[in-house]
mmCIF file of C-alpha atoms in Angstrom:
data_model
loop_
_atom_site.group_PDB
_atom_site.id
_atom_site.type_symbol
_atom_site.label_atom_id
_atom_site.label_comp_id
_atom_site.label_asym_id
_atom_site.label_seq_id
_atom_site.Cartn_x
_atom_site.Cartn_y
_atom_site.Cartn_z
ATOM 1 C CA UNK A 6 -42.225 51.437 -3.719
ATOM 2 C CA UNK A 7 -43.129 53.166 -0.818
ATOM 3 C CA UNK A 8 -44.316 50.240 1.101
ATOM 4 C CA UNK A 9 -40.990 48.197 0.242
ATOM 5 C CA UNK A 10 -39.003 51.451 1.747
ATOM 6 C CA UNK A 11 -41.110 51.377 4.866
ATOM 7 C CA UNK A 12 -41.272 47.542 5.414
ATOM 8 C CA UNK A 13 -37.113 47.781 5.093
ATOM 9 C CA UNK A 14 -37.062 50.490 7.589
ATOM 10 C CA UNK A 15 -39.315 48.781 10.070
ATOM 11 C CA UNK A 16 -37.495 45.489 9.806
ATOM 12 C CA UNK A 17 -34.177 47.348 10.032
ATOM 13 C CA UNK A 18 -35.354 49.419 12.751
ATOM 14 C CA UNK A 19 -36.533 46.442 14.833
ATOM 15 C CA UNK A 20 -33.002 44.729 14.166
ATOM 16 C CA UNK A 21 -31.326 47.237 16.084
ATOM 17 C CA UNK A 22 -33.581 47.181 19.307
ATOM 18 C CA UNK A 23 -32.457 43.474 19.588
ATOM 19 C CA UNK A 24 -29.028 44.188 18.978
ATOM 20 C CA UNK A 25 -28.742 46.719 21.675
ATOM 21 C CA UNK A 26 -27.018 45.690 24.907
ATOM 22 C CA UNK A 27 -27.945 46.400 28.519
ATOM 23 C CA UNK A 28 -25.108 46.473 31.108
ATOM 24 C CA UNK A 29 -25.754 44.116 34.004
ATOM 25 C CA UNK A 30 -24.915 45.375 37.281
ATOM 26 C CA UNK A 31 -23.953 43.553 40.544
ATOM 27 C CA UNK A 32 -25.693 45.289 43.406
ATOM 28 C CA UNK A 33 -25.133 43.175 46.015
ATOM 29 C CA UNK A 34 -24.091 44.839 49.544
ATOM 30 C CA UNK A 35 -22.960 43.212 52.328
ATOM 31 C CA UNK A 36 -23.341 45.275 55.514
ATOM 32 C CA UNK A 37 -21.573 44.112 58.525
ATOM 33 C CA UNK A 38 -22.785 45.807 61.999
ATOM 34 C CA UNK A 39 -21.131 45.471 65.094
ATOM 35 C CA UNK A 40 -22.853 46.563 68.298
ATOM 36 C CA UNK A 41 -20.412 47.375 71.142
ATOM 37 C CA UNK A 42 -23.214 47.976 73.590
ATOM 38 C CA UNK A 43 -20.952 49.291 75.994
ATOM 39 C CA UNK A 44 -22.529 51.294 79.101
ATOM 40 C CA UNK A 45 -20.076 53.777 81.105
ATOM 41 C CA UNK A 46 -19.521 52.621 84.602
ATOM 42 C CA UNK A 47 -17.920 54.701 87.413
ATOM 43 C CA UNK A 48 -13.916 54.471 87.598
ATOM 44 C CA UNK A 49 -14.143 52.997 91.197
ATOM 45 C CA UNK A 50 -16.201 49.844 89.779
ATOM 46 C CA UNK A 51 -13.270 49.083 87.362
ATOM 47 C CA UNK A 52 -11.745 45.816 88.623
ATOM 48 C CA UNK A 53 -8.149 45.886 90.106
ATOM 49 C CA UNK A 54 -6.637 43.489 87.818
ATOM 50 C CA UNK A 55 -7.475 45.782 84.874
ATOM 51 C CA UNK A 56 -5.993 48.870 86.937
ATOM 52 C CA UNK A 57 -2.692 46.607 87.857
ATOM 53 C CA UNK A 58 -2.402 45.053 84.221
ATOM 54 C CA UNK A 59 -2.674 49.003 82.879
ATOM 55 C CA UNK A 60 -0.238 50.142 85.156
ATOM 56 C CA UNK A 61 2.203 47.561 83.943
ATOM 57 C CA UNK A 62 1.549 47.899 80.229
ATOM 58 C CA UNK A 63 1.122 51.476 80.419
ATOM 59 C CA UNK A 64 2.799 53.274 83.294
ATOM 60 C CA UNK A 65 1.887 56.698 82.578
ATOM 61 C CA UNK A 66 -1.584 56.030 81.429
ATOM 62 C CA UNK A 67 -4.286 58.035 82.643
ATOM 63 C CA UNK A 68 -8.048 56.433 82.465
ATOM 64 C CA UNK A 69 -10.487 59.013 81.480
ATOM 65 C CA UNK A 70 -13.767 56.701 81.139
ATOM 66 C CA UNK A 71 -14.504 53.163 81.531
ATOM 67 C CA UNK A 72 -17.445 50.970 80.124
ATOM 68 C CA UNK A 73 -18.673 47.553 80.274
ATOM 69 C CA UNK A 74 -20.541 45.358 78.237
ATOM 70 C CA UNK A 75 -22.746 42.079 78.885
ATOM 71 C CA UNK A 76 -19.870 39.925 78.517
ATOM 72 C CA UNK A 77 -17.912 41.451 81.270
ATOM 73 C CA UNK A 78 -15.551 43.046 79.025
ATOM 74 C CA UNK A 79 -14.105 46.804 79.446
ATOM 75 C CA UNK A 80 -13.519 49.249 77.259
ATOM 76 C CA UNK A 81 -10.914 52.128 78.520
ATOM 77 C CA UNK A 82 -10.374 55.541 77.502
ATOM 78 C CA UNK A 83 -6.902 56.218 78.016
ATOM 79 C CA UNK A 84 -4.684 59.023 77.657
ATOM 80 C CA UNK A 85 -0.913 58.781 77.584
ATOM 81 C CA UNK A 86 1.090 62.054 77.315
ATOM 82 C CA UNK A 87 -0.868 63.931 74.745
ATOM 83 C CA UNK A 88 -2.157 60.625 73.026
ATOM 84 C CA UNK A 89 -5.875 59.309 73.494
ATOM 85 C CA UNK A 90 -7.087 55.949 72.652
ATOM 86 C CA UNK A 91 -9.393 53.058 73.581
ATOM 87 C CA UNK A 92 -7.910 49.894 75.335
ATOM 88 C CA UNK A 93 -10.121 46.780 75.923
ATOM 89 C CA UNK A 94 -10.029 44.153 78.672
ATOM 90 C CA UNK A 95 -11.458 41.339 80.238
ATOM 91 C CA UNK A 96 -12.362 41.342 84.015
ATOM 92 C CA UNK A 97 -9.258 39.378 84.626
ATOM 93 C CA UNK A 98 -6.876 42.294 83.435
ATOM 94 C CA UNK A 99 -5.998 40.080 80.143
ATOM 95 C CA UNK A 100 -6.219 42.640 77.141
ATOM 96 C CA UNK A 101 -8.520 42.026 74.126
ATOM 97 C CA UNK A 102 -7.822 43.138 70.527
ATOM 98 C CA UNK A 103 -10.800 44.572 68.675
#
């Protein structure tokens, strides 16, 4: 009789392990890295077209720093009043959105 109860307990115990579910999680993570590789340049090295374009678009803007990348694109740290921001331009003075 003990063997019958023991056998029944083992069978029922093993069935519950098959009935258990494990949650499946999707752990795919997509990482996008954008390297802007700008190097700082002197303000005197900034093309005249960019300076003129800045005067037309933002007459009160003051350039605090300028950077250039390998594609001849320029990043400008600009102050207008009490606001500080960045602008991006090509060498010919056209603005780039980034």
